[in-house]
mmCIF file of C-alpha atoms and ligand atoms in Angstrom:
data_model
loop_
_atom_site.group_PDB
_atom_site.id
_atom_site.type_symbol
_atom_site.label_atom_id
_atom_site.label_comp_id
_atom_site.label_asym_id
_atom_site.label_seq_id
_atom_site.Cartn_x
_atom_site.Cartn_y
_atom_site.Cartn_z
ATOM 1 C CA UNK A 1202 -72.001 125.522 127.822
ATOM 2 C CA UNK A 1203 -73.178 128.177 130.358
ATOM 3 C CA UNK A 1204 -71.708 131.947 129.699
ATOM 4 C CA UNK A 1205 -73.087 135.568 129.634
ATOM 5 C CA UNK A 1206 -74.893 136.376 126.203
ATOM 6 C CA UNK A 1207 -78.457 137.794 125.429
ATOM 7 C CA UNK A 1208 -80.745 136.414 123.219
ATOM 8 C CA UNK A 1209 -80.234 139.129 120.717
ATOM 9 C CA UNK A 1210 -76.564 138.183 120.023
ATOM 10 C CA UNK A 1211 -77.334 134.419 119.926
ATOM 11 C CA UNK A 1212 -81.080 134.411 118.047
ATOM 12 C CA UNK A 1213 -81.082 138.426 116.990
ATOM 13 C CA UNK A 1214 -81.512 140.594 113.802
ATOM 14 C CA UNK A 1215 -82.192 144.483 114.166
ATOM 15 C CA UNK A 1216 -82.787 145.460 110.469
ATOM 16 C CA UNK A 1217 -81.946 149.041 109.841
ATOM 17 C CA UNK A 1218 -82.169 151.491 106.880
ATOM 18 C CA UNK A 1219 -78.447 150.582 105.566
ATOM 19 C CA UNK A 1220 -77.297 147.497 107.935
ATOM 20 C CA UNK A 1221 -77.700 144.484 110.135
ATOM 21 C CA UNK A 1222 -77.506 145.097 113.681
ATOM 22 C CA UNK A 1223 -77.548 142.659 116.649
ATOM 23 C CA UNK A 1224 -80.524 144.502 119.090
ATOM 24 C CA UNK A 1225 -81.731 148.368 118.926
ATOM 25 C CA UNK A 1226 -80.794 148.859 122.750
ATOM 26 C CA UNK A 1227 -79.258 152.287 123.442
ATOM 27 C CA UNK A 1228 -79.772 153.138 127.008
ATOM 28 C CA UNK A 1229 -77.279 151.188 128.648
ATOM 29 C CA UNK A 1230 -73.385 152.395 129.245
ATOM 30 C CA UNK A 1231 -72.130 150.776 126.304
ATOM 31 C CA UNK A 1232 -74.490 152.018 123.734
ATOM 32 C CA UNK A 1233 -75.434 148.989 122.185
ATOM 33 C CA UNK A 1234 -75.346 149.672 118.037
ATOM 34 C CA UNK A 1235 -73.157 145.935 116.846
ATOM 35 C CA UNK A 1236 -73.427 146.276 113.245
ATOM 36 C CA UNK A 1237 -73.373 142.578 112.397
ATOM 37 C CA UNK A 1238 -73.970 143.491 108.252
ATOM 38 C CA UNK A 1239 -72.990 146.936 106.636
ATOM 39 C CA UNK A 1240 -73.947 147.893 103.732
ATOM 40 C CA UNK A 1241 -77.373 146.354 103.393
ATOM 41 C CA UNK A 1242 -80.472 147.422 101.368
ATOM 42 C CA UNK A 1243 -83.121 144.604 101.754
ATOM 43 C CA UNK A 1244 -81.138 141.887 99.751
ATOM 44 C CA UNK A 1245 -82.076 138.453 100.220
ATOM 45 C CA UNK A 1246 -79.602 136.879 102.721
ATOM 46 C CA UNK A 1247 -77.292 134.316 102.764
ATOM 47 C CA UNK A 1248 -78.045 132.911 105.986
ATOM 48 C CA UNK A 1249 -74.749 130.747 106.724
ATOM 49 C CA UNK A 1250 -73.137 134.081 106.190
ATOM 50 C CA UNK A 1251 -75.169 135.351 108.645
ATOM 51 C CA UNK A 1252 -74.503 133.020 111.145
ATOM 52 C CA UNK A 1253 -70.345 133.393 110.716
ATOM 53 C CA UNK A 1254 -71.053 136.984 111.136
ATOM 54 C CA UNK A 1255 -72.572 136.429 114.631
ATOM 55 C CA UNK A 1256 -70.336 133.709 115.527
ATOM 56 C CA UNK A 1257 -67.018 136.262 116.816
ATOM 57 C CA UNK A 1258 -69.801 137.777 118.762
ATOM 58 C CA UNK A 1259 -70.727 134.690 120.419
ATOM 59 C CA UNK A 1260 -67.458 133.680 120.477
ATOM 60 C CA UNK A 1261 -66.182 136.290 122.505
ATOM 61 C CA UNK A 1262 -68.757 135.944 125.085
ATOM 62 C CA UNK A 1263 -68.027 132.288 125.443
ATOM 63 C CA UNK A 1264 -64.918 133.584 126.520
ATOM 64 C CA UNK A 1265 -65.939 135.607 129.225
ATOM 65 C CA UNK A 1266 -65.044 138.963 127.164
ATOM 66 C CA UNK A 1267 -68.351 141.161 126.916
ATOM 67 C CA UNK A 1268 -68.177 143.447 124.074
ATOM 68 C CA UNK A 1269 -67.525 146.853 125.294
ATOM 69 C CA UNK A 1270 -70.678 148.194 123.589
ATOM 70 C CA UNK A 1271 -72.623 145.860 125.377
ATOM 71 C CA UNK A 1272 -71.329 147.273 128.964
ATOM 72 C CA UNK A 1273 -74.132 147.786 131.432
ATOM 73 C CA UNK A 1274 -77.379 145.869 129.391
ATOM 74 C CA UNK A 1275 -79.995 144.702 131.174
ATOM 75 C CA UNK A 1276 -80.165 141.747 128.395
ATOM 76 C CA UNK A 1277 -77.051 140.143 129.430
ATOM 77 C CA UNK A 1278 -77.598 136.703 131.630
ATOM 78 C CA UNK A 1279 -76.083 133.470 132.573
ATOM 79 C CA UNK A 1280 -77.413 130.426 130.589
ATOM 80 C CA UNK A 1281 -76.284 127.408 128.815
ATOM 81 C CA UNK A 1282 -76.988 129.284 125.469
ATOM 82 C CA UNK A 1283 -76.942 126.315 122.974
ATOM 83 C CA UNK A 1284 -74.461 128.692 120.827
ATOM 84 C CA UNK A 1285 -74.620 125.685 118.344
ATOM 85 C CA UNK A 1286 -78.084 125.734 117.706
ATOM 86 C CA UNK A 1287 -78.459 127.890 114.448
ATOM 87 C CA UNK A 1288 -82.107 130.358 114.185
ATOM 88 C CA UNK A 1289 -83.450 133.268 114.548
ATOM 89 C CA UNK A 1290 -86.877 134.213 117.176
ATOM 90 C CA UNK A 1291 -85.706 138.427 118.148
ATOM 91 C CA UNK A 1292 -86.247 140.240 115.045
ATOM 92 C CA UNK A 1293 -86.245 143.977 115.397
ATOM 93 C CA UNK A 1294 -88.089 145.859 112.290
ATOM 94 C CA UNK A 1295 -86.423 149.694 112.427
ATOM 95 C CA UNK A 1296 -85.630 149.613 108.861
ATOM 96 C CA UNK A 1297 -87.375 152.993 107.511
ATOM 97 C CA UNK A 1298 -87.804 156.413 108.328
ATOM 98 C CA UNK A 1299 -91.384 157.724 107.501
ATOM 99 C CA UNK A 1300 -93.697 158.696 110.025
ATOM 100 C CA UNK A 1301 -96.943 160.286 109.781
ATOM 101 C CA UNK A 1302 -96.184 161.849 113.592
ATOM 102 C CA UNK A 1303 -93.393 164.966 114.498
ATOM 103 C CA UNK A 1304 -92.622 163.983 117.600
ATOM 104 C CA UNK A 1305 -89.754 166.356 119.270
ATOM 105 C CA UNK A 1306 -88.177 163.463 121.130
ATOM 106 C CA UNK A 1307 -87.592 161.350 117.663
ATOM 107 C CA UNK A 1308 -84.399 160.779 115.557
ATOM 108 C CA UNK A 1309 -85.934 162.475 112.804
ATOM 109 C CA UNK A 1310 -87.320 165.968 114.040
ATOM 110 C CA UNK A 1311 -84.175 167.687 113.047
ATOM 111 C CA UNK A 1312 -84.874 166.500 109.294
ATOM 112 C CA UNK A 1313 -88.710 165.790 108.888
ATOM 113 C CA UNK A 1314 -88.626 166.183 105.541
ATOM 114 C CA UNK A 1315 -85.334 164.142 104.565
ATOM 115 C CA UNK A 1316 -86.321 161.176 106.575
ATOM 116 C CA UNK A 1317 -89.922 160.933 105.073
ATOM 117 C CA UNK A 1318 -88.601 160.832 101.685
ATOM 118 C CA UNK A 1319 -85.812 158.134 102.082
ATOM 119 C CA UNK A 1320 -86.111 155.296 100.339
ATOM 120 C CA UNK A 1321 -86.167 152.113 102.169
ATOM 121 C CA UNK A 1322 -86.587 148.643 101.349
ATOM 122 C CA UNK A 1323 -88.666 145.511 102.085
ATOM 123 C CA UNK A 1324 -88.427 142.903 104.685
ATOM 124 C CA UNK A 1325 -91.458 140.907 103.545
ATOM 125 C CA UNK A 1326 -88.906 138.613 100.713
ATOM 126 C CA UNK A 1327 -86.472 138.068 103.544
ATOM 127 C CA UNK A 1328 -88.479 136.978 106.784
ATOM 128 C CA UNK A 1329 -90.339 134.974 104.284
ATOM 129 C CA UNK A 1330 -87.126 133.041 103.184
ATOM 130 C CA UNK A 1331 -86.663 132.455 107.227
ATOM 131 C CA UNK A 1332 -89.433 130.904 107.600
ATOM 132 C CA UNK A 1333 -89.316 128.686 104.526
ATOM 133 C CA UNK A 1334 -86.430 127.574 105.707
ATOM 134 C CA UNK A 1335 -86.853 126.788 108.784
ATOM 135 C CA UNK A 1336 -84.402 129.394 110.633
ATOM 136 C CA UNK A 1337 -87.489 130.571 112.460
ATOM 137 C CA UNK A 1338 -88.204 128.912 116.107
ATOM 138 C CA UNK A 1339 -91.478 130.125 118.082
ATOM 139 C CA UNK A 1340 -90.766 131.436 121.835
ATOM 140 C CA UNK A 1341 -89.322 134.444 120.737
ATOM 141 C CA UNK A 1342 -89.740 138.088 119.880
ATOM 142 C CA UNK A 1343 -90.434 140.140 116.902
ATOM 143 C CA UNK A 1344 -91.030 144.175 117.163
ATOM 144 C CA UNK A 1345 -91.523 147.214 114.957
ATOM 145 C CA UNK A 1346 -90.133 150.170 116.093
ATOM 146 C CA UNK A 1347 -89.945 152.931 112.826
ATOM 147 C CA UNK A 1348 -90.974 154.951 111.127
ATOM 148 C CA UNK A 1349 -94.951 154.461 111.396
ATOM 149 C CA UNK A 1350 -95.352 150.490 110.822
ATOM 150 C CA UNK A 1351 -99.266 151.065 109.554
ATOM 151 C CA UNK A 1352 -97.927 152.944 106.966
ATOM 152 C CA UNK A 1353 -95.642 150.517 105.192
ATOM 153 C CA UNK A 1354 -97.023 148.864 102.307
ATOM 154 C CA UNK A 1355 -95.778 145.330 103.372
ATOM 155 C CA UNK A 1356 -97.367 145.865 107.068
ATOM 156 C CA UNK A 1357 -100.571 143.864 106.331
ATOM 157 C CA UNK A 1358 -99.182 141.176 104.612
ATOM 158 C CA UNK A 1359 -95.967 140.901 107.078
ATOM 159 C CA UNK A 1360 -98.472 140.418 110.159
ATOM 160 C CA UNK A 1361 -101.088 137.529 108.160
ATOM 161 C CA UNK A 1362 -97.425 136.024 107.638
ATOM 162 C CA UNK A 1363 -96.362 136.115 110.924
ATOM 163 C CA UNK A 1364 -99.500 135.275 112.308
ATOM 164 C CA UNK A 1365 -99.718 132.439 109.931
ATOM 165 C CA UNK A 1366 -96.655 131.157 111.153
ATOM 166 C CA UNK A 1367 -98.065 131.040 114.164
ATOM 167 C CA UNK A 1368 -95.069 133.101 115.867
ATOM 168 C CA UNK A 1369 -95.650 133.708 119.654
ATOM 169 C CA UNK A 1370 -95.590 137.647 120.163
ATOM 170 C CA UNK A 1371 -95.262 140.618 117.582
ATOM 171 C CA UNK A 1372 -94.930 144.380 119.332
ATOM 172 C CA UNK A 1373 -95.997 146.932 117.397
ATOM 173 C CA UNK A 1374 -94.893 150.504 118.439
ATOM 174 C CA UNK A 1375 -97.329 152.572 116.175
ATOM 175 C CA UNK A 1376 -98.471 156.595 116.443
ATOM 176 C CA UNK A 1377 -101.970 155.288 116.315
ATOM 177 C CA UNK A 1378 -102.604 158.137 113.971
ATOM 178 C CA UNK A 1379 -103.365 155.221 111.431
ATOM 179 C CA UNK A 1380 -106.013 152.376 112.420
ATOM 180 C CA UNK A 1381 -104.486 148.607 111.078
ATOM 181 C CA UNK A 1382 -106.674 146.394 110.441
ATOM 182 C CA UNK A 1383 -103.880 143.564 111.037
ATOM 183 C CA UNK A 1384 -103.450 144.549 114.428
ATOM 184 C CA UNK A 1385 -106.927 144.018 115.327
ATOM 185 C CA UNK A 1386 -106.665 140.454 113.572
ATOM 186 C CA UNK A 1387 -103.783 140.316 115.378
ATOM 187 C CA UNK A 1388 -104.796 141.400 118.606
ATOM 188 C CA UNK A 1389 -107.661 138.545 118.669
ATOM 189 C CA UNK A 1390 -105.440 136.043 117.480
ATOM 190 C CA UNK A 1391 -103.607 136.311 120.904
ATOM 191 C CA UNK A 1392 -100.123 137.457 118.747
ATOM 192 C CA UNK A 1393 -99.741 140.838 118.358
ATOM 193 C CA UNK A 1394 -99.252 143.347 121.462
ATOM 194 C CA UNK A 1395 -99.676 147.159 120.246
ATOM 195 C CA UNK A 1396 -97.991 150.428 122.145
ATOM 196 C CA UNK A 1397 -99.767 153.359 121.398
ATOM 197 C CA UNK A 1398 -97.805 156.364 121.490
ATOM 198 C CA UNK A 1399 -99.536 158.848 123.316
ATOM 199 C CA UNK A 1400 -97.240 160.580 125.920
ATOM 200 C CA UNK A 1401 -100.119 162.811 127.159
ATOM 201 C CA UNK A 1402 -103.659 163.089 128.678
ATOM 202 C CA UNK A 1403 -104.591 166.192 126.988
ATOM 203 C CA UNK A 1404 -105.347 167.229 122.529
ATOM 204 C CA UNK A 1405 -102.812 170.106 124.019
ATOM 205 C CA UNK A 1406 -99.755 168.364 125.002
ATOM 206 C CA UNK A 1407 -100.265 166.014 122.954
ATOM 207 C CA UNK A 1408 -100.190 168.920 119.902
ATOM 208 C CA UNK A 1409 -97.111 170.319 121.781
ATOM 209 C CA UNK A 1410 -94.824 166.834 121.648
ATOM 210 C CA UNK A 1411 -96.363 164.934 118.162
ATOM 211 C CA UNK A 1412 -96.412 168.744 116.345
ATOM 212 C CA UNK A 1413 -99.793 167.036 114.698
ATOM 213 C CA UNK A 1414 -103.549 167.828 115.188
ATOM 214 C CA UNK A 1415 -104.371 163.285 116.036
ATOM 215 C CA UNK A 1416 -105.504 163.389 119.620
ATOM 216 C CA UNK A 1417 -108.855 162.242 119.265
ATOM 217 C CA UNK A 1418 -108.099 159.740 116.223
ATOM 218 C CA UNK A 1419 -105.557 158.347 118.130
ATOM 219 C CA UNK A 1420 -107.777 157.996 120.950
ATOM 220 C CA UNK A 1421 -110.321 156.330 118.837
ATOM 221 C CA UNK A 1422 -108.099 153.819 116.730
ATOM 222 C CA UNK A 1423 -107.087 152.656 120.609
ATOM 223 C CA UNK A 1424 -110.388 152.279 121.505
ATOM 224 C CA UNK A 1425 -110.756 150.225 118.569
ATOM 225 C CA UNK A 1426 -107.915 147.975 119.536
ATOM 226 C CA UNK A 1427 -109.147 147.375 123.025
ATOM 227 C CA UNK A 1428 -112.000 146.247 121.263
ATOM 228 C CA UNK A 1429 -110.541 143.426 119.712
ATOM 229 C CA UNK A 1430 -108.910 141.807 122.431
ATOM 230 C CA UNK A 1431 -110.108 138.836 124.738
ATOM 231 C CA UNK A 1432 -111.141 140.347 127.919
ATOM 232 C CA UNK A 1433 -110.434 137.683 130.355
ATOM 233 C CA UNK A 1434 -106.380 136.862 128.314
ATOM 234 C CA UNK A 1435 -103.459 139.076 129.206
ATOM 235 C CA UNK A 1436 -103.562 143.162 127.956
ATOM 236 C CA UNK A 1437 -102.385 143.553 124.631
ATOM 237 C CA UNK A 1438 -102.829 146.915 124.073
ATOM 238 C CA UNK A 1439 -100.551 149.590 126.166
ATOM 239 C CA UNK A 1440 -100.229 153.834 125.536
ATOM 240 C CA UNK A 1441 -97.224 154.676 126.222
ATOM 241 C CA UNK A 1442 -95.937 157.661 128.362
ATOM 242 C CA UNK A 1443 -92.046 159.085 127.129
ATOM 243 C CA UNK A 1444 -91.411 161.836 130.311
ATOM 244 C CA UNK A 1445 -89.792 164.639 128.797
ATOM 245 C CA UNK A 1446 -88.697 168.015 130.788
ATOM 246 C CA UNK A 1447 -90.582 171.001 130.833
ATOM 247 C CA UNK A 1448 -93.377 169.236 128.820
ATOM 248 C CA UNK A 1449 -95.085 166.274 130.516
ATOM 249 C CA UNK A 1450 -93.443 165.731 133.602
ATOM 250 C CA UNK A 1451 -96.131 166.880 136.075
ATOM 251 C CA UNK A 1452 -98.334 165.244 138.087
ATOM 252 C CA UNK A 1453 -101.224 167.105 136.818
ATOM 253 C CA UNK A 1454 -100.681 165.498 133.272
ATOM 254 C CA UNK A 1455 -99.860 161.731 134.302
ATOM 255 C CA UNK A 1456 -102.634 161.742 135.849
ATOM 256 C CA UNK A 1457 -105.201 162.972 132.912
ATOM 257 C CA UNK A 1458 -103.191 160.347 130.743
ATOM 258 C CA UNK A 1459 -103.575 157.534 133.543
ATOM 259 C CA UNK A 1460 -107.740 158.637 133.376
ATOM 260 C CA UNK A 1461 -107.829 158.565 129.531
ATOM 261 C CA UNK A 1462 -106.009 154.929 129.443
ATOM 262 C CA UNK A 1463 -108.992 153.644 132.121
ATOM 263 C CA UNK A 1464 -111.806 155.714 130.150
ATOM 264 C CA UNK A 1465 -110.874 153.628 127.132
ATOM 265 C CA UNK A 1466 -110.411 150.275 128.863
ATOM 266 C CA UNK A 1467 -106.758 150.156 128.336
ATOM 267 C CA UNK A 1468 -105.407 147.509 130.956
ATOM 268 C CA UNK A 1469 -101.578 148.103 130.420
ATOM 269 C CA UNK A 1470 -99.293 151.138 130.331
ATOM 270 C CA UNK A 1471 -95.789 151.738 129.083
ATOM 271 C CA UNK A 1472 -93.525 154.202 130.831
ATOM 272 C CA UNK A 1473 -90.107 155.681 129.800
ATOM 273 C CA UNK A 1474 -87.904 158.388 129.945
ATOM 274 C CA UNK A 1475 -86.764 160.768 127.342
ATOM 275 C CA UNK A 1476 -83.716 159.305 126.076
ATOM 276 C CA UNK A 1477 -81.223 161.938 125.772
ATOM 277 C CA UNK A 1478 -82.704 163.825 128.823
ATOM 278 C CA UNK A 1479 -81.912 160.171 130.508
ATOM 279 C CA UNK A 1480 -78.383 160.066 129.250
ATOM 280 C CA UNK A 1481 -77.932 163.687 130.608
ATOM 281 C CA UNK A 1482 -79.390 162.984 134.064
ATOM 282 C CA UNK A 1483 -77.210 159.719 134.085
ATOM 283 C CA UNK A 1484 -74.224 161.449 133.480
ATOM 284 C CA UNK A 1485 -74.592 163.234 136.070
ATOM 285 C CA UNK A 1486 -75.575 160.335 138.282
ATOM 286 C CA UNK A 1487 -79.049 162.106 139.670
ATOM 287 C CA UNK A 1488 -82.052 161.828 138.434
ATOM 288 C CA UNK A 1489 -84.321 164.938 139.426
ATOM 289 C CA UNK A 1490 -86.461 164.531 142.462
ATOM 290 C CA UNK A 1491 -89.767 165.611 140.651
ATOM 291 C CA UNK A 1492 -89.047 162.680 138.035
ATOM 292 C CA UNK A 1493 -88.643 159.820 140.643
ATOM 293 C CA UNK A 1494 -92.061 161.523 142.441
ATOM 294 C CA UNK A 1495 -93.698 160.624 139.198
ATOM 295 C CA UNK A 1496 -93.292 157.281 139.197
ATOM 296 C CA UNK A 1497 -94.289 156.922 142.351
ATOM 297 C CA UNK A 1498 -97.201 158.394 141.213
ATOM 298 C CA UNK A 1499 -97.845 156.010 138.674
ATOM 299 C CA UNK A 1500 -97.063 153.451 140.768
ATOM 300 C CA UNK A 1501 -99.618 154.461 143.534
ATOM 301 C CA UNK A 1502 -102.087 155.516 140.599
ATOM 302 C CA UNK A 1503 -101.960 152.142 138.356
ATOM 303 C CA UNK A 1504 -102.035 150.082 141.252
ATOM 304 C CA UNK A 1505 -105.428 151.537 141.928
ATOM 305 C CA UNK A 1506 -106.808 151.622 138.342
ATOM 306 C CA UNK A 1507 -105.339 147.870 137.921
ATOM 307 C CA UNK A 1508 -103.246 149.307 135.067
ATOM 308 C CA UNK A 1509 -99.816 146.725 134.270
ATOM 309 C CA UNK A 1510 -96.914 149.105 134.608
ATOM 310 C CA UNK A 1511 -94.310 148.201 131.314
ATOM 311 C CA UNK A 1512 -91.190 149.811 131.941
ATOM 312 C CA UNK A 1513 -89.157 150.977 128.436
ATOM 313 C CA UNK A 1514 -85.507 151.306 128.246
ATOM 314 C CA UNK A 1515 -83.869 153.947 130.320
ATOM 315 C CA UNK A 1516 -86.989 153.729 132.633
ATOM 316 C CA UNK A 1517 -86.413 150.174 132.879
ATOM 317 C CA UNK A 1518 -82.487 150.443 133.275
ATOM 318 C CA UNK A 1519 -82.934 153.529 135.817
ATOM 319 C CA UNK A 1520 -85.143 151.623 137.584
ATOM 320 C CA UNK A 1521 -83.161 148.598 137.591
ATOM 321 C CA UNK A 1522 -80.177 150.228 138.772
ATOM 322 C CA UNK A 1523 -80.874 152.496 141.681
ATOM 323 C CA UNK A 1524 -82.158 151.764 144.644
ATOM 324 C CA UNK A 1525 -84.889 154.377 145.155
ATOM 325 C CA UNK A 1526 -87.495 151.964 143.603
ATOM 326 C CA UNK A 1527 -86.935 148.753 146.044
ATOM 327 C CA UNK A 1528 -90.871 147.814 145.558
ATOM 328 C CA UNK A 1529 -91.881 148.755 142.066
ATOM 329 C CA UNK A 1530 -93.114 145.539 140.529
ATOM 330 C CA UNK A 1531 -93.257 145.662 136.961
ATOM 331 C CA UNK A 1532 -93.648 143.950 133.988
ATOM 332 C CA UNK A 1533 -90.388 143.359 132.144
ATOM 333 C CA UNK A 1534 -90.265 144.464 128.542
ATOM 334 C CA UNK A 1535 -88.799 140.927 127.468
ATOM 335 C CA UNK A 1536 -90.545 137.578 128.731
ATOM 336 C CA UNK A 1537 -88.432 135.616 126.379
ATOM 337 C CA UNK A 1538 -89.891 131.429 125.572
ATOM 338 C CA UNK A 1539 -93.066 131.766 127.195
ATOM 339 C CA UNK A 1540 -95.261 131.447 123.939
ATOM 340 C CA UNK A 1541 -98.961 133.062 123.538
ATOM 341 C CA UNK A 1542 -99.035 135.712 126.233
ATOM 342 C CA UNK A 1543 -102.386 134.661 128.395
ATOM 343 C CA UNK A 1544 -102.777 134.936 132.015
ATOM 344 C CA UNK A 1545 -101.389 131.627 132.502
ATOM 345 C CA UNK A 1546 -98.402 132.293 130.847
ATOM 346 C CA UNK A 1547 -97.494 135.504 132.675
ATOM 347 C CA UNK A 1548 -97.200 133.620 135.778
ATOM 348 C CA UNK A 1549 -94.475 132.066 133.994
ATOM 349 C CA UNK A 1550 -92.311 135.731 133.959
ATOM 350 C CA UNK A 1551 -89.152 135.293 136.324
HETATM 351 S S1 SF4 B 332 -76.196 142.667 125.367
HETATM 352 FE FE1 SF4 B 332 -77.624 144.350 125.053
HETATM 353 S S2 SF4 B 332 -76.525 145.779 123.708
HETATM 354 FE FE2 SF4 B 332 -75.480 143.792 123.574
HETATM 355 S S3 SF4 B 332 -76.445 142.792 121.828
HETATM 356 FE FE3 SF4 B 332 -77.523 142.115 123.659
HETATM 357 S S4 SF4 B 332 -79.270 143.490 123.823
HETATM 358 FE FE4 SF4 B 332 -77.801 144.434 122.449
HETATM 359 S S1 SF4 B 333 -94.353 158.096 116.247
HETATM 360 FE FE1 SF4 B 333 -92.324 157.179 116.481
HETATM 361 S S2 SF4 B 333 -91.363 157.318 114.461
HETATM 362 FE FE2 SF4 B 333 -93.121 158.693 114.462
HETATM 363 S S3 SF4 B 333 -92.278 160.683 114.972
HETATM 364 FE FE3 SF4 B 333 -92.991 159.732 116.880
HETATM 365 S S4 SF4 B 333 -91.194 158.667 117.700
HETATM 366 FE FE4 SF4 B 333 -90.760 159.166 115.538
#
């Protein structure tokens, strides 16, 4: 039966530090945020209970009624969505709190301290149980998001698991304060896609957003994952850019972090905007002039380098939904079912 779902409803688990959600989107109108399981602390999982929980979701969209938290996402398409067809290929991994980064724009800079000590549990037991039984179909997506992935204990042996079951695409969202191993292995097995989080093009910005002395190392541990991919296959290794006001939204700095990203042989690049500064801005239905100039400028600037242009969340939905930005061609951040990511397959993005 055709209707209006996303894959995250119909195939999705966002595991979080005390529930089950359906995605991790925020940016839209509705908010996103469906807790699907409260009350959850790395518990093996019934799965059939799983799926009834999901099923009202589905249900309602089958019935034309879009959940009001879903209002406005991006996600949302027409398809005949096989709602009987019971497994799971989004996973979202946003389940702990430590980081070994400060960055101002996070959840956790107003509590450092609390939200590196909180205990948090273990997804290793449960994705394992998916796969043994079965509930796990390639074509998918599976990201971290965090907390600092490198620095959980189960990191290493969660990627040789994933990459053992040969899964099509794992995004990693990492400080890059950290160099993993398994994301090199990763990287060269064709699987795993890495966003460094850089935000800058100078050890001084950089110092002024992350609130840690990593510029170089970071710098470094990306040069060592450029190293590990297959030169001629599809970039799996992005930095990523968050605009933020009053800090790195000038020209002057895109444009030193657009250099860095070609000195090191990075081939893609991640843009977004500060989420709350977003919200703001969309609120008031106007995003400032000097923002929209900047991407233009790294528009006009990739183009030239022949850097892929990612576009993140509220960059993605700002972009999507005015009109100043008729021509900007960009990589979607989802290119759901089209297995290993290779030049061939990109083709394949609609
Ligand atoms: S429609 Fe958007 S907000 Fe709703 S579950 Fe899907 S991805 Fe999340
Ligand atoms: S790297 Fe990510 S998790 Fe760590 S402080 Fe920055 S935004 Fe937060």
């Amino acid at each position: 039966m055709i209707f209006n779902s996303c894959n995250w409803i119909n195939h999705g688990l966002n595991f979080e530090p005390h529930h089950i959600e359906m995605c991790c989107l925020r940016c839209h109108i509705g908010g996103g945020n469906l807790i699907i399981k409260p009350g959850f602390n790395g518990e093996l999982l019934n799965w059939d209970e799983v799926f009834e929980l999901k099923k009202p979701f589905i249900e309602q969209n089958k019935n034309g009624h879009i959940h009001n938290k879903c209002e406005g996402c991006f996600n949302l398409y027409e398809k005949d969505w096989e709602e009987d067809k019971k497994y799971f290929n989004y996973l979202h991994f946003n389940h702990w709190t430590h980081c070994n980064c400060k960055c101002i724009y996070c959840f956790t800079d107003y509590n450092k301290d609390f939200y590196n000590t909180q205990r948090y549990y273990n997804v290793f037991p449960i994705v394992k149980d998916m796969f043994e039984k079965n509930l796990f179909k390639p074509g998918g997506e599976i990201t971290f998001a965090g907390g600092e992935p490198t620095i959980l204990d189960e990191f290493e042996d969660l990627l040789n698991l994933f990459i053992e079951n040969d899964v099509s695409r794992v995004t990693i969202h990492t400080s890059g304060i950290k160099y993993s191993p398994a994301i090199s292995r990763g990287i060269k097995a064709g699987i795993v896609d890495v966003v460094v989080s850089l935000d800058s093009g100078t050890t001084e910005t950089f110092k002024k957003i992350k609130n840690v002395s990593a510029y170089e190392k970071v710098i470094e541990n990306t040069k060592m994952y450029v190293d590990a991919e297959i030169k001629d296959n599809f970039p799996l290794v992005s930095t990523k850019y968050i605009m933020m006001p009053d800090i790195n939204d000038n020209i002057d700095e895109v444009e030193k972090w657009l250099s860095i990203n070609k000195e090191c042989n990075v081939r893609s690049i991640v843009i977004d905007i500060e989420h709350q500064w977003f919200k703001l801005q969309r609120e008031k239905c106007a995003f400032p002039k000097h923002g929209r100039d900047i991407f233009d400028y790294i528009y006009k600037r990739a183009k030239e380098l022949d850097l892929n242009i990612i576009l993140y969340n509220s960059a993605r939905y700002y972009i999507n939904n005015k009109q100043d930005f008729p021509n900007f061609d960009f990589i979607p951040y989802i290119y759901p079912s089209l297995g290993k990511i290779n030049n061939e397959t990109i083709q394949k993005i609609p």
